[in-house]
Every structure is written in C-alpha cells, then in structure tokens.
Amino acid sequence: MPLSCFTLPCEGKSTLACTLGRELHTRGKLAYVLDGDNLRHGLNKDLGFAAEDRAENIRRVGEVAKLFADAGLLCIASFISPYRRDRESCRALLSDGSFIEVFLNMSLELCEARDPKGLYKLARAGKIKGFTGIDDPYEAPLNCEIEIKELDGVCPSPSDMTKQVVAYLEDKGFLHE
Ligand SMILES: Nc1ncnc2c1ncn2[C@@H]1O[C@H](COP(=O)(O)OS(=O)(=O)O)[C@@H](OP(=O)(O)O)[C@H]1O
Ligand SMILES: Nc1ncnc2c1ncn2[C@@H]1O[C@H](COP(=O)(O)OP(=O)(O)O)[C@@H](O)[C@H]1O
C-alpha cells in the first residue's frame, strides 16, 4: 500500500510521514518512508524543480513505491508533487485502492510562518525561482482519499493527523492481520 502525502513546502508532510511510520511500526507493520528532501540527495540528485524534473521525480518515486508494495511493505511517500497528472500517473501504476493520496490542506500563511529552512523567505526575495506556492503552481487534488485541514484556523497536531490517517487505514482493512 503506497500512501502519499502531497502538499506545499512546510505543510507537515515529513512530520506526518515520520509519526505515521512510527505508529505503523508499533502496530507490527513494516513501513518505509520516502521523502523528497532525502531522495533528492541520492536517487534523484540529478533533478531540479522544473515541471519535467518534478514529473520525473514523482515517476521514479511511484516505481519505487510499487516495488515496496510488491515486497509487502507499506510505503509512505512525502513529496510536493504539484501537478495532478503526475499524481494520477502514480495512481495508475498501482493496483486499485492501493494508492492513497493524503492532501494536507493548510494555508500558505501557516506554511510561510513555519519556514524552518528559510526557503520561503529566499523565494519572496527572488533568490529562489520557481518555488511552489510563491511563483510556481500547486494543483490541489480533485479526488484525494484523505484531506487534513486546519480547524478554526488551527493546524491539527502531528498525533491528530496520524490518527486521521490510521482511522482511514483501519476502516479500509489495511491494518488487519
Ligand atoms: N523551487 C522549489 N520548489 C519547491 N521546493 C523546493 C524548491 N527548491 C528547493 N525545494 C525543497 O525541495 C523540497 C521538495 O522536494 P520534492 O521532491 O518533494 O518536490 S517535487 O515533488 O518534485 O515538487 C522542499 O522540501 P519540503 O519543505 O520538505 O517540501 C523544499 O525544501
Ligand atoms: N501538525 C503540526 N503542528 C505544528 N507544527 C508542525 C506540524 N507539522 C509540522 N510542523 C512543523 O512545521 C515545520 C515543517 O514541517 P515538515 O514536516 O518539515 O513539512 P514539509 O515536509 O511539508 O516541508 C517543522 O518545523 C515542523 O516541526
């Protein structure tokens, strides 16, 4: 089961992927996290952020996730993947129902206020071009399986985000023996 979180930078993808991975491990499930930041240091270090590079990034991630799924692992993929067509290509690679798209739907203001790596600041200053959410697009999904959003302007905690995803997985029978 490849489970993929797609959103703007700083929306909490890596945090959710990590918390969820730990929760699945405590339930005796073998899970592996693929994260954009990490893969771009190795497997995908030849790629930049032009639309065709982002497409190739996500194509490779989909192929790797498929290998994990074949081996019986739960794969949690945490990438921006801003274009719908690239996400749909990943979905098409995998068997029906096994691709679960998680959309973290937080405001740009919240992401920008976090900015632990200072990239939004650089993008606003024009020092990074083509930064998602600032001068590059993000196409929100039309039919994701799980949407996590702010409640009354407050972002759910990592633990609450994880609970929402786990509830979905339990409901769909992914966590049964
Ligand atoms: N131009 C531009 N646009 C967006 N993001 C940028 C850019 N340059 C560098 N970064 C950093 O790269 C991280 C996103 O990598 P991804 O592989 O997930 O991107 S993508 O799926 O190919 O769009 C992303 O990390 P996260 O903050 O974890 O999302 C950024 O830190
Ligand atoms: N649910 C949350 N509540 C509060 N802070 C969060 C939450 N999720 C992530 N953060 C914080 O926001 C920043 C960006 O999170 P990160 O998971 O790296 O986002 P992304 O992978 O989408 O770029 C980090 O400093 C992280 O600690």
mmCIF file of C-alpha atoms and ligand atoms in Angstrom:
data_model
loop_
_atom_site.group_PDB
_atom_site.id
_atom_site.type_symbol
_atom_site.label_atom_id
_atom_site.label_comp_id
_atom_site.label_asym_id
_atom_site.label_seq_id
_atom_site.Cartn_x
_atom_site.Cartn_y
_atom_site.Cartn_z
ATOM 1 C CA MET A 1 0.000 0.000 0.000
ATOM 2 C CA PRO A 2 1.722 3.195 -1.063
ATOM 3 C CA LEU A 3 0.414 6.136 0.923
ATOM 4 C CA SER A 4 1.413 9.524 -0.367
ATOM 5 C CA CYS A 5 1.287 12.994 1.192
ATOM 6 C CA PHE A 6 1.409 15.812 -1.331
ATOM 7 C CA THR A 7 1.442 19.489 -0.402
ATOM 8 C CA LEU A 8 3.261 22.789 -0.251
ATOM 9 C CA PRO A 9 6.655 23.069 1.434
ATOM 10 C CA CYS A 10 6.389 23.217 5.270
ATOM 11 C CA GLU A 11 2.862 21.897 5.388
ATOM 12 C CA GLY A 12 3.925 18.989 7.611
ATOM 13 C CA LYS A 13 4.455 16.125 5.126
ATOM 14 C CA SER A 14 7.707 14.858 6.629
ATOM 15 C CA THR A 15 6.373 15.238 10.168
ATOM 16 C CA LEU A 16 3.237 13.243 9.366
ATOM 17 C CA ALA A 17 5.187 10.609 7.421
ATOM 18 C CA CYS A 18 7.572 10.097 10.332
ATOM 19 C CA THR A 19 4.862 9.964 13.038
ATOM 20 C CA LEU A 20 2.737 7.653 10.916
ATOM 21 C CA GLY A 21 5.708 5.391 10.161
ATOM 22 C CA ARG A 22 6.366 5.023 13.899
ATOM 23 C CA GLU A 23 2.689 4.307 14.611
ATOM 24 C CA LEU A 24 2.578 1.612 11.931
ATOM 25 C CA HIS A 25 5.739 0.026 13.335
ATOM 26 C CA THR A 26 4.190 -0.141 16.818
ATOM 27 C CA ARG A 27 1.279 -1.988 15.193
ATOM 28 C CA GLY A 28 3.704 -4.540 13.760
ATOM 29 C CA LYS A 29 3.502 -3.241 10.185
ATOM 30 C CA LEU A 30 6.618 -2.877 8.087
ATOM 31 C CA ALA A 31 6.558 0.662 6.693
ATOM 32 C CA TYR A 32 9.167 2.729 4.868
ATOM 33 C CA VAL A 33 9.188 6.480 4.344
ATOM 34 C CA LEU A 34 10.313 8.007 1.035
ATOM 35 C CA ASP A 35 10.854 11.741 1.442
ATOM 36 C CA GLY A 36 11.532 14.318 -1.275
ATOM 37 C CA ASP A 37 14.253 16.044 0.705
ATOM 38 C CA ASN A 38 16.125 12.742 1.201
ATOM 39 C CA LEU A 39 15.678 11.239 -2.266
ATOM 40 C CA ARG A 40 16.947 14.439 -3.843
ATOM 41 C CA HIS A 41 20.330 13.749 -2.169
ATOM 42 C CA GLY A 42 20.617 10.297 -3.777
ATOM 43 C CA LEU A 43 18.336 8.563 -6.267
ATOM 44 C CA ASN A 44 17.025 11.865 -7.633
ATOM 45 C CA LYS A 45 20.046 14.117 -7.211
ATOM 46 C CA ASP A 46 20.199 14.768 -10.945
ATOM 47 C CA LEU A 47 16.793 16.504 -10.856
ATOM 48 C CA GLY A 48 15.849 20.132 -10.296
ATOM 49 C CA PHE A 49 12.467 21.807 -9.909
ATOM 50 C CA ALA A 50 11.363 22.475 -13.496
ATOM 51 C CA ALA A 51 7.995 20.841 -14.279
ATOM 52 C CA GLU A 52 9.627 17.985 -16.238
ATOM 53 C CA ASP A 53 12.094 17.286 -13.412
ATOM 54 C CA ARG A 54 9.314 17.229 -10.834
ATOM 55 C CA ALA A 55 7.417 14.807 -13.115
ATOM 56 C CA GLU A 56 10.451 12.511 -13.366
ATOM 57 C CA ASN A 57 10.969 12.748 -9.594
ATOM 58 C CA ILE A 58 7.440 11.526 -8.944
ATOM 59 C CA ARG A 59 7.602 8.879 -11.687
ATOM 60 C CA ARG A 60 10.661 7.324 -10.014
ATOM 61 C CA VAL A 61 9.007 7.545 -6.596
ATOM 62 C CA GLY A 62 5.944 5.738 -7.980
ATOM 63 C CA GLU A 63 8.113 2.952 -9.407
ATOM 64 C CA VAL A 64 9.993 2.557 -6.117
ATOM 65 C CA ALA A 65 6.720 2.565 -4.160
ATOM 66 C CA LYS A 66 5.424 -0.164 -6.463
ATOM 67 C CA LEU A 67 8.497 -2.302 -5.684
ATOM 68 C CA PHE A 68 7.882 -1.795 -1.969
ATOM 69 C CA ALA A 69 4.245 -2.754 -2.397
ATOM 70 C CA ASP A 70 5.275 -5.913 -4.299
ATOM 71 C CA ALA A 71 7.527 -6.791 -1.348
ATOM 72 C CA GLY A 72 4.573 -6.379 1.027
ATOM 73 C CA LEU A 73 5.706 -3.142 2.667
ATOM 74 C CA LEU A 74 3.635 -0.078 3.388
ATOM 75 C CA CYS A 75 5.330 2.804 1.626
ATOM 76 C CA ILE A 76 4.750 6.354 2.866
ATOM 77 C CA ALA A 77 5.811 8.890 0.232
ATOM 78 C CA SER A 78 6.189 12.524 1.228
ATOM 79 C CA PHE A 79 6.583 14.851 -1.775
ATOM 80 C CA ILE A 80 5.194 18.135 -3.026
ATOM 81 C CA SER A 81 4.269 16.655 -6.412
ATOM 82 C CA PRO A 82 2.438 19.789 -7.524
ATOM 83 C CA TYR A 83 0.879 18.511 -10.765
ATOM 84 C CA ARG A 84 -2.293 16.414 -10.780
ATOM 85 C CA ARG A 85 -1.286 14.482 -13.875
ATOM 86 C CA ASP A 86 1.928 13.225 -12.212
ATOM 87 C CA ARG A 87 -0.005 12.058 -9.150
ATOM 88 C CA GLU A 88 -2.578 10.356 -11.368
ATOM 89 C CA SER A 89 0.219 8.555 -13.257
ATOM 90 C CA CYS A 90 1.447 7.178 -9.917
ATOM 91 C CA ARG A 91 -2.075 6.080 -9.057
ATOM 92 C CA ALA A 92 -2.332 4.285 -12.422
ATOM 93 C CA LEU A 93 0.865 2.304 -11.705
ATOM 94 C CA LEU A 94 -0.643 0.692 -8.636
ATOM 95 C CA SER A 95 -3.465 -1.735 -8.119
ATOM 96 C CA ASP A 96 -6.945 -0.345 -7.457
ATOM 97 C CA GLY A 97 -7.400 1.108 -3.981
ATOM 98 C CA SER A 98 -3.755 0.725 -3.023
ATOM 99 C CA PHE A 99 -2.711 4.319 -3.778
ATOM 100 C CA ILE A 100 -3.907 6.595 -1.010
ATOM 101 C CA GLU A 101 -3.488 10.304 -1.583
ATOM 102 C CA VAL A 102 -3.284 12.451 1.538
ATOM 103 C CA PHE A 103 -3.788 16.151 0.940
ATOM 104 C CA LEU A 104 -2.540 18.417 3.724
ATOM 105 C CA ASN A 105 -4.676 21.462 3.125
ATOM 106 C CA MET A 106 -3.113 24.236 5.210
ATOM 107 C CA SER A 107 -2.898 27.901 4.360
ATOM 108 C CA LEU A 108 0.119 29.382 2.616
ATOM 109 C CA GLU A 109 0.353 31.840 5.557
ATOM 110 C CA LEU A 110 0.811 28.957 8.003
ATOM 111 C CA CYS A 111 3.498 27.289 5.855
ATOM 112 C CA GLU A 112 5.306 30.554 5.359
ATOM 113 C CA ALA A 113 5.253 31.349 9.083
ATOM 114 C CA ARG A 114 6.950 27.985 9.804
ATOM 115 C CA ASP A 115 9.692 28.111 7.167
ATOM 116 C CA PRO A 116 12.388 26.268 9.230
ATOM 117 C CA LYS A 117 14.827 26.249 6.292
ATOM 118 C CA GLY A 118 14.172 29.892 5.336
ATOM 119 C CA LEU A 119 13.232 28.921 1.757
ATOM 120 C CA TYR A 120 10.002 30.954 1.607
ATOM 121 C CA LYS A 121 11.994 33.999 2.686
ATOM 122 C CA LEU A 122 14.519 33.374 -0.119
ATOM 123 C CA ALA A 123 11.698 32.816 -2.617
ATOM 124 C CA ARG A 124 9.970 36.063 -1.576
ATOM 125 C CA ALA A 125 13.290 37.858 -2.012
ATOM 126 C CA GLY A 126 13.579 36.396 -5.528
ATOM 127 C CA LYS A 127 16.677 34.393 -4.579
ATOM 128 C CA ILE A 128 14.928 31.060 -5.356
ATOM 129 C CA LYS A 129 12.917 30.995 -8.572
ATOM 130 C CA GLY A 130 10.020 28.628 -9.224
ATOM 131 C CA PHE A 131 9.225 27.953 -5.560
ATOM 132 C CA THR A 132 5.965 26.064 -5.069
ATOM 133 C CA GLY A 133 3.242 28.283 -3.622
ATOM 134 C CA ILE A 134 5.111 31.532 -4.398
ATOM 135 C CA ASP A 135 5.911 31.632 -8.122
ATOM 136 C CA ASP A 136 5.228 28.023 -9.086
ATOM 137 C CA PRO A 137 1.838 26.251 -9.100
ATOM 138 C CA TYR A 138 0.334 23.674 -6.782
ATOM 139 C CA GLU A 139 -2.706 21.880 -8.206
ATOM 140 C CA ALA A 140 -4.944 20.762 -5.341
ATOM 141 C CA PRO A 141 -6.386 17.253 -5.818
ATOM 142 C CA LEU A 142 -9.951 16.770 -7.030
ATOM 143 C CA ASN A 143 -10.393 13.296 -5.564
ATOM 144 C CA CYS A 144 -7.924 12.539 -2.786
ATOM 145 C CA GLU A 145 -8.655 9.785 -0.283
ATOM 146 C CA ILE A 146 -7.784 11.839 2.825
ATOM 147 C CA GLU A 147 -7.823 15.599 3.377
ATOM 148 C CA ILE A 148 -6.328 17.036 6.543
ATOM 149 C CA LYS A 149 -7.124 20.685 7.185
ATOM 150 C CA GLU A 150 -6.964 23.428 9.750
ATOM 151 C CA LEU A 151 -9.861 23.565 12.206
ATOM 152 C CA ASP A 152 -10.866 27.127 13.176
ATOM 153 C CA GLY A 153 -7.518 28.305 11.832
ATOM 154 C CA VAL A 154 -5.555 25.774 13.919
ATOM 155 C CA CYS A 155 -3.454 23.034 12.369
ATOM 156 C CA PRO A 156 -4.100 19.586 13.869
ATOM 157 C CA SER A 157 -1.175 18.191 15.867
ATOM 158 C CA PRO A 158 1.026 15.519 14.248
ATOM 159 C CA SER A 159 -0.638 12.982 16.531
ATOM 160 C CA ASP A 160 -4.146 14.033 15.421
ATOM 161 C CA MET A 161 -3.101 13.963 11.744
ATOM 162 C CA THR A 162 -1.760 10.457 12.273
ATOM 163 C CA LYS A 163 -4.980 9.368 13.983
ATOM 164 C CA GLN A 164 -6.992 10.564 10.979
ATOM 165 C CA VAL A 165 -4.864 8.529 8.575
ATOM 166 C CA VAL A 166 -4.825 5.441 10.811
ATOM 167 C CA ALA A 167 -8.637 5.611 11.107
ATOM 168 C CA TYR A 168 -8.874 5.554 7.294
ATOM 169 C CA LEU A 169 -6.447 2.616 7.040
ATOM 170 C CA GLU A 170 -8.355 0.688 9.708
ATOM 171 C CA ASP A 171 -11.663 1.401 8.001
ATOM 172 C CA LYS A 172 -10.325 0.100 4.670
ATOM 173 C CA GLY A 173 -8.883 -3.030 6.291
ATOM 174 C CA PHE A 174 -5.205 -2.212 5.660
ATOM 175 C CA LEU A 175 -4.245 -2.789 9.293
ATOM 176 C CA HIS A 176 -5.961 -6.108 9.839
ATOM 177 C CA GLU A 177 -3.814 -9.227 10.007
HETATM 178 N N1 LIG B 1 11.785 25.590 -6.177
HETATM 179 C C1 LIG B 1 11.397 24.758 -5.188
HETATM 180 N N2 LIG B 1 10.085 24.437 -5.071
HETATM 181 C C2 LIG B 1 9.713 23.593 -4.089
HETATM 182 N N3 LIG B 1 10.547 23.028 -3.170
HETATM 183 C C3 LIG B 1 11.870 23.334 -3.270
HETATM 184 C C4 LIG B 1 12.346 24.210 -4.271
HETATM 185 N N4 LIG B 1 13.690 24.308 -4.115
HETATM 186 C C5 LIG B 1 14.037 23.544 -3.068
HETATM 187 N N5 LIG B 1 12.944 22.960 -2.547
HETATM 188 C C6 LIG B 1 12.981 21.975 -1.434
HETATM 189 O O1 LIG B 1 12.729 20.697 -2.019
HETATM 190 C C7 LIG B 1 11.730 20.001 -1.285
HETATM 191 C C8 LIG B 1 10.645 19.405 -2.222
HETATM 192 O O2 LIG B 1 11.132 18.340 -2.952
HETATM 193 P P1 LIG B 1 10.113 17.348 -3.674
HETATM 194 O O3 LIG B 1 10.948 16.269 -4.271
HETATM 195 O O4 LIG B 1 9.050 16.922 -2.710
HETATM 196 O O5 LIG B 1 9.458 18.274 -4.807
HETATM 197 S S1 LIG B 1 8.566 17.830 -6.063
HETATM 198 O O6 LIG B 1 7.646 16.746 -5.605
HETATM 199 O O7 LIG B 1 9.457 17.330 -7.121
HETATM 200 O O8 LIG B 1 7.833 19.026 -6.478
HETATM 201 C C9 LIG B 1 11.070 21.004 -0.366
HETATM 202 O O9 LIG B 1 11.034 20.364 0.889
HETATM 203 P P2 LIG B 1 9.722 20.317 1.793
HETATM 204 O O10 LIG B 1 9.756 21.607 2.529
HETATM 205 O O11 LIG B 1 10.001 19.129 2.682
HETATM 206 O O12 LIG B 1 8.518 20.131 0.945
HETATM 207 C C10 LIG B 1 11.976 22.217 -0.355
HETATM 208 O O13 LIG B 1 12.707 22.248 0.843
HETATM 209 N N1 LIG B 2 0.978 19.404 12.810
HETATM 210 C C1 LIG B 2 1.936 20.283 13.086
HETATM 211 N N2 LIG B 2 1.778 21.170 14.082
HETATM 212 C C2 LIG B 2 2.756 22.078 14.366
HETATM 213 N N3 LIG B 2 3.937 22.172 13.704
HETATM 214 C C3 LIG B 2 4.153 21.308 12.717
HETATM 215 C C4 LIG B 2 3.166 20.319 12.347
HETATM 216 N N4 LIG B 2 3.650 19.610 11.297
HETATM 217 C C5 LIG B 2 4.869 20.125 11.030
HETATM 218 N N5 LIG B 2 5.178 21.131 11.876
HETATM 219 C C6 LIG B 2 6.431 21.931 11.858
HETATM 220 O O1 LIG B 2 6.453 22.639 10.616
HETATM 221 C C7 LIG B 2 7.743 22.625 10.033
HETATM 222 C C8 LIG B 2 7.673 21.979 8.636
HETATM 223 O O2 LIG B 2 7.272 20.631 8.794
HETATM 224 P P1 LIG B 2 7.724 19.498 7.776
HETATM 225 O O3 LIG B 2 7.129 18.216 8.259
HETATM 226 O O4 LIG B 2 9.202 19.542 7.566
HETATM 227 O O5 LIG B 2 6.959 19.979 6.449
HETATM 228 P P2 LIG B 2 7.154 19.542 4.931
HETATM 229 O O6 LIG B 2 7.751 18.154 4.930
HETATM 230 O O7 LIG B 2 5.773 19.588 4.345
HETATM 231 O O8 LIG B 2 8.067 20.584 4.348
HETATM 232 C C9 LIG B 2 8.647 21.853 11.005
HETATM 233 O O9 LIG B 2 9.323 22.798 11.798
HETATM 234 C C10 LIG B 2 7.675 21.043 11.835
HETATM 235 O O10 LIG B 2 8.157 20.809 13.136
#
